[in-house]
Coordinates of C-alpha atoms and ligand atoms in Angstrom, one line a residue:
X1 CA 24.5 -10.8 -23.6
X2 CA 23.0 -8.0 -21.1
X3 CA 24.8 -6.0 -19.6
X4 CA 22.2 -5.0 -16.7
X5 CA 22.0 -7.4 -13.7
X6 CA 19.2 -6.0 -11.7
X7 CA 18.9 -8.7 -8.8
X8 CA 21.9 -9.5 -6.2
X9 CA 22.6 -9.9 -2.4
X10 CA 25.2 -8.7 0.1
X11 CA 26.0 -9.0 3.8
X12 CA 23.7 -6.7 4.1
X13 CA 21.4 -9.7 3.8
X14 CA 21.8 -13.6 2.9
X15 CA 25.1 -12.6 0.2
X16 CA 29.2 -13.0 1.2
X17 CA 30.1 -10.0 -0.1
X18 CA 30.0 -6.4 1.1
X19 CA 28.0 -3.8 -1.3
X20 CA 31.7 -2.3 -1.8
X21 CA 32.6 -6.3 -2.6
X22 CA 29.7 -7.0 -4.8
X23 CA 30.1 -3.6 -6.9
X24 CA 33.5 -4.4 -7.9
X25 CA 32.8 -8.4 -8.9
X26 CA 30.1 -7.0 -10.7
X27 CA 32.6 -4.4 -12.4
X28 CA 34.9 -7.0 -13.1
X29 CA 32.4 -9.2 -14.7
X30 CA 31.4 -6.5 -17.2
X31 CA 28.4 -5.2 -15.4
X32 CA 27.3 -1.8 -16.8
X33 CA 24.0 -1.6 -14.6
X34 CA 23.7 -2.6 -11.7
X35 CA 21.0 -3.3 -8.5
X36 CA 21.4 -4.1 -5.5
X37 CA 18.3 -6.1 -4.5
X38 CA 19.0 -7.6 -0.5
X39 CA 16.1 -9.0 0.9
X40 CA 13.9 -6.9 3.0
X41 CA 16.7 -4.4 3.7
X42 CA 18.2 -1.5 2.0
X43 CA 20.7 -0.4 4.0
X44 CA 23.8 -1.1 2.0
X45 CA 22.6 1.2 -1.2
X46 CA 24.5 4.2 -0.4
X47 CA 27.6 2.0 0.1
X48 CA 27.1 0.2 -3.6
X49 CA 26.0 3.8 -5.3
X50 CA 29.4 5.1 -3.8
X51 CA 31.1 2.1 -5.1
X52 CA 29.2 2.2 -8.4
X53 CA 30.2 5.5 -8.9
X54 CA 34.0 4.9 -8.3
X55 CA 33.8 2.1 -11.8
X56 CA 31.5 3.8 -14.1
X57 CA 28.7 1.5 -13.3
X58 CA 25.3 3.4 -13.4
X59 CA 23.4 2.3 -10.0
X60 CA 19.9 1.3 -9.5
X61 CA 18.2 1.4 -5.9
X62 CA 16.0 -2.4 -5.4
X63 CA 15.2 -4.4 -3.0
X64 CA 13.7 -7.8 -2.6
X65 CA 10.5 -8.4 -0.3
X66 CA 9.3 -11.4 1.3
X67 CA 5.5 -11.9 0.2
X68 CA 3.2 -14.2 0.7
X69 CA 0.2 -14.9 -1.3
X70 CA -3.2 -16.2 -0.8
X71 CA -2.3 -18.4 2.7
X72 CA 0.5 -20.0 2.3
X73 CA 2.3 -19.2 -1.3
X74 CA 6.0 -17.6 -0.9
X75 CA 6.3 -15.1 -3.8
X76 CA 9.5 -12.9 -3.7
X77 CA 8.9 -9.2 -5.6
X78 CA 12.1 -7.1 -6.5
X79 CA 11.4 -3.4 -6.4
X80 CA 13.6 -1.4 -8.4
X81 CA 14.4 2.8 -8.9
X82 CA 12.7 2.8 -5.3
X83 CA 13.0 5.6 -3.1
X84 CA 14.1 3.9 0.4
X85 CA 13.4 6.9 2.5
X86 CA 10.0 6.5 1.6
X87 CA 8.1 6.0 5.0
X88 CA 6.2 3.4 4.3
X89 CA 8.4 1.2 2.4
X90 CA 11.2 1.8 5.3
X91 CA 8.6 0.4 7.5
X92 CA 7.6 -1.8 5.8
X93 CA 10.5 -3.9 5.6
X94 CA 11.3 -2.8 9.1
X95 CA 8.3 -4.9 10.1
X96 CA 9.5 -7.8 7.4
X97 CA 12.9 -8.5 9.2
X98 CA 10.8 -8.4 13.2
X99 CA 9.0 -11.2 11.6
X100 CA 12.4 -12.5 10.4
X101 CA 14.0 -12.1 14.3
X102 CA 10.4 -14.3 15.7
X103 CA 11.1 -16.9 12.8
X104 CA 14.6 -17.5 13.1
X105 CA 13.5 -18.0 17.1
X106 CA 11.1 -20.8 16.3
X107 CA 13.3 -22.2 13.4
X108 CA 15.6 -23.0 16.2
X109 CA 13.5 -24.2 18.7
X110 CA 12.0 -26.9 16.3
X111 CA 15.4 -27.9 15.0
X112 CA 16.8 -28.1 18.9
X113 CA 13.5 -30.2 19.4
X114 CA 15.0 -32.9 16.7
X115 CA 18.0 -32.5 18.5
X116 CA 20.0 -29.9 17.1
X117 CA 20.9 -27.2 19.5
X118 CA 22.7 -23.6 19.3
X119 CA 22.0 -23.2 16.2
X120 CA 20.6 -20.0 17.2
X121 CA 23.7 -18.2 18.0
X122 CA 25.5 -20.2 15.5
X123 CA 23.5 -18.6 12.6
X124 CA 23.5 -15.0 14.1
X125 CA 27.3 -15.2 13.8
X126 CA 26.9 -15.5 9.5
X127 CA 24.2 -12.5 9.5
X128 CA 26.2 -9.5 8.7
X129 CA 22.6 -8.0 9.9
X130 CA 21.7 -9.4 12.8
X131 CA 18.1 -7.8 11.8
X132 CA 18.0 -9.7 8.2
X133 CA 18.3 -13.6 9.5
X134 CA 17.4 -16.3 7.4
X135 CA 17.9 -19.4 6.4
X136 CA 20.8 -19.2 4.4
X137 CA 22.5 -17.7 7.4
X138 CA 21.3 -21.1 9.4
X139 CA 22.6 -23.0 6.3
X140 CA 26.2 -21.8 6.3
X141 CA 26.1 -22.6 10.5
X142 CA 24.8 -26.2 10.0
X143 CA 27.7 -26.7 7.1
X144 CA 30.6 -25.4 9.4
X145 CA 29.2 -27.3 12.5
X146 CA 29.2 -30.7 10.2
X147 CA 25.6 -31.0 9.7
X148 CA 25.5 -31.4 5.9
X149 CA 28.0 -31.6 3.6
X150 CA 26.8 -27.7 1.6
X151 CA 24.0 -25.4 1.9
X152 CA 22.0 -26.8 -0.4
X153 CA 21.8 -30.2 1.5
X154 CA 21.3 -28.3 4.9
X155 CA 18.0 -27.2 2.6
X156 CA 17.2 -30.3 1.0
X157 CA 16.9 -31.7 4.8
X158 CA 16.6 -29.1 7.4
X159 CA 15.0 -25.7 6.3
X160 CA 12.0 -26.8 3.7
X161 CA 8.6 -28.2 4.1
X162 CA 8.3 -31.3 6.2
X163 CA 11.7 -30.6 7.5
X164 CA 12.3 -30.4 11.3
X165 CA 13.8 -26.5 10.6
X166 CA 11.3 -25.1 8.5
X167 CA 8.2 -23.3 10.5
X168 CA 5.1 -21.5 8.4
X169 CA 5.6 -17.8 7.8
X170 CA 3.4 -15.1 7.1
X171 CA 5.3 -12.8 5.2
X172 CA 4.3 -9.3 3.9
X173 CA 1.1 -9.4 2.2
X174 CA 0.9 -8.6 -1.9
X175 CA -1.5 -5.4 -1.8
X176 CA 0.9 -3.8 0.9
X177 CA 4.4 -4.7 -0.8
X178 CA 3.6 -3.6 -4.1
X179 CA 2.1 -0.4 -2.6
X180 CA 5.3 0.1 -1.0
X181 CA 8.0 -0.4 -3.9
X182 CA 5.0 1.9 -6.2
X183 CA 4.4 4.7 -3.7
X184 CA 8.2 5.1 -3.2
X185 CA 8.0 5.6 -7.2
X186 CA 9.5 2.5 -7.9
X187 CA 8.6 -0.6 -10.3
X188 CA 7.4 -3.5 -8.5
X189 CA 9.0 -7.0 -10.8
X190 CA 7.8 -10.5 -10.0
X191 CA 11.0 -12.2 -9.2
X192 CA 12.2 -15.2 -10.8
X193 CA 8.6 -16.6 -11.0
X194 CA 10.0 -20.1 -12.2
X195 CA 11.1 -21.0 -8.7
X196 CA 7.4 -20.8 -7.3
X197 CA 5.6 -23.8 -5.5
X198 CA 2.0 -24.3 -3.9
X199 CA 2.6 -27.2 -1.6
X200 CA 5.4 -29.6 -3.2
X201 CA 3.9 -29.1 -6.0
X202 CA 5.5 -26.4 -9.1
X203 CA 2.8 -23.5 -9.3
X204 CA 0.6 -24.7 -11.8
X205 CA -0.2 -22.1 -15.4
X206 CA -3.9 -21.1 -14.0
X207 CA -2.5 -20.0 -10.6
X208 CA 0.6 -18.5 -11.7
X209 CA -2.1 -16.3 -14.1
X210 CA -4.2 -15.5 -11.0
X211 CA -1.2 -14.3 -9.2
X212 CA -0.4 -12.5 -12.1
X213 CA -3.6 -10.8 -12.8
X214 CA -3.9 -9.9 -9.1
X215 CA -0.3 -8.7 -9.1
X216 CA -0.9 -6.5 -12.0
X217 CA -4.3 -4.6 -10.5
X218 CA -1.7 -3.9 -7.2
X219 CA 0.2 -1.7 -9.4
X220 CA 2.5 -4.4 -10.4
X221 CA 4.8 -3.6 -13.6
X222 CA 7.8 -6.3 -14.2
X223 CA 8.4 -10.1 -14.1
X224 CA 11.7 -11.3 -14.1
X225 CA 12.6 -13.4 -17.2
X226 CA 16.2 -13.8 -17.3
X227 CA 17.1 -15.2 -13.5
X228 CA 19.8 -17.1 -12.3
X229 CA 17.7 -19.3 -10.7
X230 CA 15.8 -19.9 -14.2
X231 CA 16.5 -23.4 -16.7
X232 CA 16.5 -22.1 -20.4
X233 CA 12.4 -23.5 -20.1
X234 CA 11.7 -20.7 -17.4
X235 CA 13.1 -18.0 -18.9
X236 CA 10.7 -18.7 -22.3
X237 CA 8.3 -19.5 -19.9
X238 CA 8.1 -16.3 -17.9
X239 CA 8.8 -14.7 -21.3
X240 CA 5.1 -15.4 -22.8
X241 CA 3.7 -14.4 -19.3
X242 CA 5.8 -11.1 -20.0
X243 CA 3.9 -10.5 -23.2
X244 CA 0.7 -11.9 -22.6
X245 CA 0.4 -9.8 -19.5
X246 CA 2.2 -6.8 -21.2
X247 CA 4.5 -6.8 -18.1
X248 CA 7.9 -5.2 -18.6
X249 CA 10.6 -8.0 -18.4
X250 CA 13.6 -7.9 -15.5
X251 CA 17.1 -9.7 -15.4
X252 CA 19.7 -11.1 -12.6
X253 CA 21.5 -12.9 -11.3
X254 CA 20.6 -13.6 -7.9
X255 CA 23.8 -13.7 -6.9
X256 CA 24.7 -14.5 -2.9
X257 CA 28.4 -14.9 -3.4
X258 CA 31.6 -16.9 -4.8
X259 CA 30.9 -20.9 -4.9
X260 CA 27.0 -20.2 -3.6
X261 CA 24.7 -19.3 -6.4
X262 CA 23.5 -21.3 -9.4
X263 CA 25.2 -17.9 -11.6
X264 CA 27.7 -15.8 -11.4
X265 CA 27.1 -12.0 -11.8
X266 CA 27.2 -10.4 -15.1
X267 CA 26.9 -11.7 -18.7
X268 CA 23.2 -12.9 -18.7
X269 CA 21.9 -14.3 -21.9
X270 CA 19.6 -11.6 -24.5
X271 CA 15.5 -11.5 -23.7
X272 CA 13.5 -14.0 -25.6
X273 CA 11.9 -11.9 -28.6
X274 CA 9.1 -9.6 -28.0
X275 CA 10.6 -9.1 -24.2
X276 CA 10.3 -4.9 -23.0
X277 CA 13.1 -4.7 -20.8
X278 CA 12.2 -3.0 -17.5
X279 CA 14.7 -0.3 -17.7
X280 CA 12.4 1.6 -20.2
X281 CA 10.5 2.4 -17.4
X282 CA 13.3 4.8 -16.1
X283 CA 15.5 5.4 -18.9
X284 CA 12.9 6.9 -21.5
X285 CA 11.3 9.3 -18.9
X286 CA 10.6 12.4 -20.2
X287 CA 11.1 14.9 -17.7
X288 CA 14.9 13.5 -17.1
X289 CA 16.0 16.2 -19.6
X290 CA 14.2 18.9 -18.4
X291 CA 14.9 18.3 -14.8
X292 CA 18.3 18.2 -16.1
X293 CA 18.5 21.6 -17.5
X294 CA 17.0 23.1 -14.3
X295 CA 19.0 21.9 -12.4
X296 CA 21.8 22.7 -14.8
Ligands
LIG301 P1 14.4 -17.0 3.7 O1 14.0 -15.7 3.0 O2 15.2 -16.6 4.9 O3 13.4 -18.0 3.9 O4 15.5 -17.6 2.8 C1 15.4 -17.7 1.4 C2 16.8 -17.7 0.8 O5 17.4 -19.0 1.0 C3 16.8 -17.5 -0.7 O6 16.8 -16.1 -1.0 C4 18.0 -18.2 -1.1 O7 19.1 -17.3 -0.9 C5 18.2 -19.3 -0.1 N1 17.7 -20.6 -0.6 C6 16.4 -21.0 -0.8 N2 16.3 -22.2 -1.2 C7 17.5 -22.7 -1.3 C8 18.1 -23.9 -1.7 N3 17.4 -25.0 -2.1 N4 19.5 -24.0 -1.7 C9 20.2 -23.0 -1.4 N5 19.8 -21.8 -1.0 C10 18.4 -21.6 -1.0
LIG302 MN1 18.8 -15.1 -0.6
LIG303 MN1 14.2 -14.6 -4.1
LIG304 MN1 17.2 -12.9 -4.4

């Protein structure tokens, strides 16, 4: 089992619990290292580093940025050991959640055209950041208001392709996320690659190796193997990419909270063989010791 979960939510975006919240269900479920990864926001990492440090629990910054490849592809990338004062990574996701704010606008007008109204203001009241709306927050209104019976049906008919919710997005583009998570000294991780579609259709090999290849001459370092969101076939899957592309491997959860996620936090199942886990990348730095002693 790993003991590293390096991809979770809070209120700060689409999870239920607070950073402080999350921090201690992760401590409880024998997390040793932990990031907090909210989507295009990274304004609860002082919160979970303060909470981190209160259970042991060694504390990576992250975040995880809306992409979108190529015209139309949705890619997620999880940055992790990032630097959020970094300018242009701040800004970056700054101008990520505006987009969020005009989406959220139209999502509503087309779902008030098929005759669903307020759903506006009913979804602002589940953002605990009323700058990071999405459509989990839209979900968890549509459920309470007697729309669908979870948020996973409110998906399954209101908020994906060909569904009256859903409008196109143009999210950040590759080259300029990856230059954000790598010039704030971070490692830019292809999150849970498994979940990818072009279309209706599951990302096909050749595809998923061109988004690869041009992921990798961005500066990209890390796929995430071991996801929540992965079947036992996606995790080997993304474990040859790993190794053919000599990309460091990442694990999480994904977790957005009690009774929502597909796992809980914690206790992830061991890297395929021949897997690098991504936290070389920081823990076998050599100038840790020396900066040490300096500062010592
Ligand atoms: P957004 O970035 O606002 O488009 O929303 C994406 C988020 O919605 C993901 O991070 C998940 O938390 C959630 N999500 C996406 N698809 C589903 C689904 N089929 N069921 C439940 N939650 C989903
Ligand atoms: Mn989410
Ligand atoms: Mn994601
Ligand atoms: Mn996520």
């Amino acid at each position: 089992m790993l003991d590293y979960d390096l991809h979770c939510h809070s209120t700060v975006s689409d999870g239920l619990l607070s950073p402080t919240g999350l921090v201690a269900h992760a401590a409880e479920r024998g997390v040793k290292v932990l990031a907090l990864t909210d989507h295009d926001d990274m304004d609860g990492l002082d919160e979970a580093r303060a909470a981190a440090a209160q259970h042991g629990m060694q504390f990576i910054n992250g975040v995880e940025i809306s992409v979108t490849w190529r015209n139309n592809v949705t890619v997620h990338l999880v940055g992790l050991n990032i630097d959020p004062a970094y300018p242009p990574l701040a800004a970056g996701v700054a101008s990520v959640r505006q987009g969020r704010v005009e989406r959220a606008r139209k999502m509503a007008d087309s779902l008030a055209a098929a005759g669903i109204g307020g759903v506006l203001e009913g979804a602002y009241q589940y953002a605990g950041n009323p700058e990071m709306i999405g459509r989990t927050h839209f979900a968890r209104y549509m459920v309470e208001s007697g729309h669908a019976k979870d948020v996973s049906s409110v998906f399954k008919h209101y908020l994906v392709k060909g569904k009256p919710g859903f409008v196109p997005h143009e999210w950040a583009a590759l080259t300029d996320a990856v230059g954000w998570i790598v010039g704030s000294g971070g490692i830019a991780v292809l999150a849970h690659p498994g979940r990818y579609t072009v279309g209706r259709k599951v990302m096909g090999k050749p595809t998923m190796r061109e988004l690869l290849q041009e992921f990798i001459g961005l500066g990209g370092r890390g796929i995430e193997v071991v996801s929540g969101s992965h079947t036992p076939q996606q995790v080997a899957e993304a474990a040859r990419y790993a190794v053919e592309f000599g990309l460091l491997a990442s694990c999480g959860s994904d977790y957005h909270g009690p009774g929502e996620s597909y796992r809980d936090m914690g206790q992830l199942p061991d890297f395929p063989l021949g897997c690098r886990p991504v936290w070389e990348a920081w823990e076998t730095r050599h100038d840790a010791p020396v900066l040490k002693a300096q500062n010592g």
